GROMACS .gro file of C-alpha atoms in nm:
model
  233
    1MET     CA    1   2.082   1.993  -0.472
    2PRO     CA    2   1.842   2.224  -0.664
    3PRO     CA    3   1.479   2.131  -0.696
    4HIS     CA    4   1.386   1.906  -0.977
    5THR     CA    5   1.184   2.091  -1.249
    6ALA     CA    6   0.949   1.976  -1.497
    7GLU     CA    7   1.197   1.961  -1.771
    8SER     CA    8   1.426   1.711  -1.573
    9VAL     CA    9   1.180   1.500  -1.423
   10ARG     CA   10   0.961   1.240  -1.615
   11LEU     CA   11   0.749   0.967  -1.496
   12GLN     CA   12   0.982   0.660  -1.498
   13ALA     CA   13   0.783   0.403  -1.298
   14VAL     CA   14   0.432   0.379  -1.077
   15LEU     CA   15   0.449   0.206  -0.746
   16PHE     CA   16   0.123   0.065  -0.637
   17ASP     CA   17  -0.001  -0.014  -0.291
   18MET     CA   18  -0.214  -0.326  -0.276
   19ASP     CA   19  -0.472  -0.358   0.004
   20GLY     CA   20  -0.727  -0.072  -0.055
   21THR     CA   21  -0.566   0.069  -0.347
   22LEU     CA   22  -0.548  -0.197  -0.616
   23VAL     CA   23  -0.797  -0.441  -0.466
   24ASP     CA   24  -1.085  -0.372  -0.225
   25THR     CA   25  -0.932  -0.556   0.089
   26GLU     CA   26  -0.926  -0.304   0.369
   27TRP     CA   27  -1.278  -0.392   0.496
   28VAL     CA   28  -1.161  -0.764   0.435
   29TRP     CA   29  -0.851  -0.694   0.681
   30TRP     CA   30  -1.098  -0.502   0.925
   31ASP     CA   31  -1.337  -0.801   0.916
   32ALA     CA   32  -1.029  -1.044   0.981
   33VAL     CA   33  -0.901  -0.823   1.277
   34GLU     CA   34  -1.248  -0.775   1.430
   35SER     CA   35  -1.282  -1.176   1.413
   36VAL     CA   36  -0.964  -1.214   1.603
   37ALA     CA   37  -1.060  -0.937   1.838
   38HIS     CA   38  -1.384  -1.086   1.904
   39GLY     CA   39  -1.219  -1.419   2.021
   40LEU     CA   40  -1.035  -1.214   2.282
   41GLY     CA   41  -1.337  -1.066   2.407
   42TYR     CA   42  -1.286  -0.726   2.241
   43ALA     CA   43  -1.491  -0.510   2.052
   44LEU     CA   44  -1.298  -0.354   1.772
   45GLY     CA   45  -1.380   0.023   1.731
   46GLU     CA   46  -1.300   0.357   1.569
   47ALA     CA   47  -1.005   0.422   1.791
   48ASP     CA   48  -0.838   0.119   1.676
   49THR     CA   49  -0.827   0.248   1.308
   50PRO     CA   50  -0.491   0.406   1.327
   51ASP     CA   51  -0.332   0.065   1.446
   52VAL     CA   52  -0.518  -0.160   1.197
   53LEU     CA   53  -0.574  -0.013   0.855
   54GLY     CA   54  -0.258   0.030   0.655
   55ARG     CA   55  -0.035  -0.160   0.912
   56SER     CA   56   0.150  -0.470   0.896
   57VAL     CA   57   0.023  -0.804   1.061
   58GLU     CA   58   0.270  -0.787   1.332
   59HIS     CA   59   0.186  -0.418   1.420
   60THR     CA   60  -0.176  -0.480   1.449
   61ALA     CA   61  -0.116  -0.823   1.637
   62ASP     CA   62   0.086  -0.610   1.876
   63HIS     CA   63  -0.174  -0.385   1.918
   64LEU     CA   64  -0.437  -0.633   1.998
   65HIS     CA   65  -0.203  -0.801   2.250
   66ARG     CA   66  -0.137  -0.465   2.445
   67THR     CA   67  -0.519  -0.376   2.417
   68THR     CA   68  -0.631  -0.678   2.548
   69GLY     CA   69  -0.379  -0.697   2.831
   70GLY     CA   70  -0.166  -0.986   2.682
   71ARG     CA   71  -0.446  -1.245   2.658
   72ALA     CA   72  -0.253  -1.397   2.383
   73PRO     CA   73   0.107  -1.401   2.292
   74ALA     CA   74   0.155  -1.146   1.971
   75ALA     CA   75   0.312  -1.417   1.760
   76HIS     CA   76   0.015  -1.649   1.797
   77LEU     CA   77  -0.224  -1.324   1.694
   78ALA     CA   78  -0.030  -1.272   1.415
   79ASP     CA   79  -0.079  -1.630   1.289
   80GLU     CA   80  -0.457  -1.596   1.335
   81LEU     CA   81  -0.467  -1.274   1.167
   82LEU     CA   82  -0.279  -1.391   0.859
   83ARG     CA   83  -0.483  -1.711   0.846
   84GLU     CA   84  -0.808  -1.538   0.883
   85PHE     CA   85  -0.707  -1.245   0.630
   86ALA     CA   86  -0.562  -1.511   0.362
   87ASP     CA   87  -0.870  -1.700   0.391
   88ARG     CA   88  -1.111  -1.414   0.308
   89VAL     CA   89  -0.884  -1.286   0.031
   90ALA     CA   90  -0.865  -1.583  -0.145
   91ALA     CA   91  -1.252  -1.606  -0.158
   92GLN     CA   92  -1.306  -1.211  -0.208
   93VAL     CA   93  -1.033  -1.055  -0.407
   94VAL     CA   94  -1.231  -0.764  -0.582
   95PRO     CA   95  -0.996  -0.500  -0.781
   96ARG     CA   96  -1.092  -0.121  -0.720
   97PRO     CA   97  -1.269   0.042  -0.988
   98GLY     CA   98  -1.021   0.173  -1.282
   99ALA     CA   99  -0.711   0.007  -1.087
  100LEU     CA  100  -0.635  -0.280  -1.347
  101GLU     CA  101  -0.729  -0.065  -1.624
  102LEU     CA  102  -0.453   0.196  -1.512
  103VAL     CA  103  -0.199  -0.068  -1.460
  104ASP     CA  104  -0.260  -0.194  -1.825
  105ALA     CA  105  -0.227   0.144  -1.978
  106LEU     CA  106   0.081   0.198  -1.807
  107ARG     CA  107   0.226  -0.134  -1.933
  108GLU     CA  108   0.108  -0.030  -2.281
  109ALA     CA  109   0.296   0.285  -2.259
  110ARG     CA  110   0.611   0.077  -2.138
  111ILE     CA  111   0.618   0.258  -1.801
  112PRO     CA  112   0.735  -0.005  -1.535
  113THR     CA  113   0.521  -0.078  -1.236
  114ALA     CA  114   0.574  -0.242  -0.877
  115LEU     CA  115   0.342  -0.343  -0.619
  116VAL     CA  116   0.442  -0.233  -0.297
  117SER     CA  117   0.284  -0.387   0.023
  118ALA     CA  118   0.275  -0.408   0.396
  119SER     CA  119   0.122  -0.768   0.357
  120PRO     CA  120   0.302  -1.080   0.393
  121ARG     CA  121   0.428  -1.259   0.080
  122ALA     CA  122   0.164  -1.527   0.127
  123VAL     CA  123  -0.120  -1.273   0.086
  124VAL     CA  124   0.050  -1.077  -0.203
  125ASP     CA  125   0.094  -1.397  -0.390
  126THR     CA  126  -0.276  -1.464  -0.334
  127VAL     CA  127  -0.370  -1.137  -0.480
  128LEU     CA  128  -0.112  -1.157  -0.761
  129THR     CA  129  -0.271  -1.501  -0.859
  130ALA     CA  130  -0.618  -1.332  -0.890
  131ILE     CA  131  -0.521  -1.000  -1.062
  132GLY     CA  132  -0.230  -1.117  -1.282
  133ARG     CA  133   0.134  -1.136  -1.153
  134TYR     CA  134   0.240  -1.049  -1.525
  135ARG     CA  135   0.103  -0.693  -1.454
  136PHE     CA  136   0.393  -0.593  -1.213
  137GLY     CA  137   0.788  -0.596  -1.281
  138VAL     CA  138   0.874  -0.602  -0.921
  139THR     CA  139   0.680  -0.689  -0.602
  140VAL     CA  140   0.758  -0.610  -0.232
  141ALA     CA  141   0.618  -0.769   0.043
  142VAL     CA  142   0.668  -0.701   0.436
  143GLU     CA  143   0.940  -0.964   0.460
  144ASP     CA  144   1.149  -0.792   0.191
  145THR     CA  145   1.257  -0.506   0.387
  146PRO     CA  146   1.402  -0.438   0.731
  147ARG     CA  147   1.132  -0.206   0.807
  148THR     CA  148   0.773  -0.147   0.656
  149LYS     CA  149   0.537   0.143   0.598
  150PRO     CA  150   0.520   0.419   0.732
  151ALA     CA  151   0.941   0.375   0.695
  152PRO     CA  152   1.059   0.446   0.328
  153ASP     CA  153   1.206   0.126   0.297
  154PRO     CA  154   0.959  -0.044   0.075
  155TYR     CA  155   0.925   0.225  -0.162
  156LEU     CA  156   1.311   0.262  -0.167
  157ALA     CA  157   1.341  -0.103  -0.239
  158ALA     CA  158   1.090  -0.119  -0.530
  159ALA     CA  159   1.242   0.202  -0.705
  160ALA     CA  160   1.594   0.049  -0.665
  161ALA     CA  161   1.501  -0.296  -0.802
  162LEU     CA  162   1.346  -0.102  -1.087
  163GLY     CA  163   1.647   0.098  -1.139
  164VAL     CA  164   1.495   0.428  -1.105
  165PRO     CA  165   1.517   0.717  -0.869
  166PRO     CA  166   1.234   0.752  -0.611
  167HIS     CA  167   1.149   1.129  -0.719
  168ALA     CA  168   1.051   0.986  -1.077
  169CYS     CA  169   0.802   0.715  -0.932
  170VAL     CA  170   0.467   0.814  -0.839
  171ALA     CA  171   0.320   0.609  -0.554
  172VAL     CA  172  -0.033   0.538  -0.552
  173GLU     CA  173  -0.173   0.495  -0.184
  174ASP     CA  174  -0.489   0.460  -0.001
  175THR     CA  175  -0.388   0.537   0.372
  176ALA     CA  176  -0.209   0.792   0.580
  177VAL     CA  177   0.049   0.537   0.679
  178GLY     CA  178   0.129   0.433   0.327
  179ALA     CA  179   0.146   0.794   0.213
  180ALA     CA  180   0.388   0.864   0.495
  181SER     CA  181   0.613   0.587   0.360
  182ALA     CA  182   0.616   0.701   0.012
  183GLU     CA  183   0.650   1.082   0.130
  184ALA     CA  184   0.987   0.955   0.331
  185ALA     CA  185   1.114   0.796   0.019
  186GLY     CA  186   1.068   1.105  -0.181
  187CYS     CA  187   0.805   0.974  -0.424
  188PRO     CA  188   0.519   1.211  -0.543
  189ILE     CA  189   0.200   1.068  -0.446
  190LEU     CA  190  -0.146   1.001  -0.596
  191VAL     CA  191  -0.393   0.924  -0.287
  192VAL     CA  192  -0.713   0.736  -0.342
  193PRO     CA  193  -0.849   0.691   0.006
  194SER     CA  194  -1.040   0.373   0.080
  195LEU     CA  195  -1.209   0.344   0.421
  196ILE     CA  196  -1.058   0.667   0.607
  197PRO     CA  197  -0.976   1.020   0.460
  198VAL     CA  198  -0.605   1.085   0.413
  199PRO     CA  199  -0.480   1.426   0.517
  200ALA     CA  200  -0.378   1.673   0.233
  201GLY     CA  201   0.008   1.722   0.195
  202PRO     CA  202   0.224   1.930  -0.041
  203GLY     CA  203   0.341   1.606  -0.208
  204ARG     CA  204   0.002   1.435  -0.227
  205HIS     CA  205  -0.258   1.454  -0.507
  206ILE     CA  206  -0.616   1.329  -0.355
  207ILE     CA  207  -0.882   1.181  -0.604
  208ALA     CA  208  -1.172   0.984  -0.544
  209GLY     CA  209  -1.068   0.683  -0.722
  210LEU     CA  210  -0.831   0.513  -0.995
  211ASP     CA  211  -1.114   0.557  -1.231
  212HIS     CA  212  -1.032   0.913  -1.207
  213ALA     CA  213  -0.667   0.857  -1.300
  214ASP     CA  214  -0.486   0.860  -1.620
  215LEU     CA  215  -0.138   0.859  -1.759
  216SER     CA  216  -0.118   1.230  -1.818
  217LEU     CA  217  -0.212   1.296  -1.454
  218LEU     CA  218   0.069   1.053  -1.316
  219GLN     CA  219   0.309   1.243  -1.571
  220ASP     CA  220   0.201   1.573  -1.423
  221LEU     CA  221   0.257   1.463  -1.072
  222ALA     CA  222   0.606   1.341  -1.165
  223ALA     CA  223   0.702   1.663  -1.340
  224ARG     CA  224   0.596   1.851  -1.027
  225ALA     CA  225   0.837   1.665  -0.805
  226ASP     CA  226   1.075   1.884  -0.602
  227ARG     CA  227   1.233   1.662  -0.363
  228PRO     CA  228   1.562   1.458  -0.429
  229PRO     CA  229   1.549   1.088  -0.334
  230ALA     CA  230   1.546   1.000   0.024
  231ARG     CA  231   1.847   0.820   0.148
  232THR     CA  232   1.852   0.549   0.429
  233ALA     CA  233   2.055   0.593   0.742
   0.00000   0.00000   0.00000
């Protein structure tokens, strides 16, 4: 298949990650994991970052289970992590600067949006209640796909639900794990790092925050797309 050109590709949808991208929850998640780890007698540190930030509850629970020598079953740790995180999110949902303004500008321009998260549905619904469920045509939580980030499944599912090809959807992410997921799905990516830097890549455009983004930037990223949509096995 030949590359997509600026003439053949237009922005058809924008797919937003949730934690750390739309709402400032990465530090809340870290705090929740740190609390559970402390209960196991383990001090969370920088070396744990790849297994905590941008990861699903189950992945982080498995990591704590292994790292602490199996002091508690992974399923029990997952329940604890979810409870700790959900309690904190309910009290501390703070949109990132420019995030809701960008979503609203897209709605005004009649460009569909989706929320694509590796968080459980209960957490996604808590955030949606706080920021406005009406803002998103589609929402994808961790339970909604066979695999979660960094696999492409969540972004492929969101694009399919909106009825648009992944290469015409700009994905907005804040972590390397999330960017890898969107990349594997064939989406051009706008990266807004939150707690840790995200490596540059050919399909990634990195900016300081969503208050530096607008409709023309997203349209330009879609026009630059040169990959066909990814396919699942």
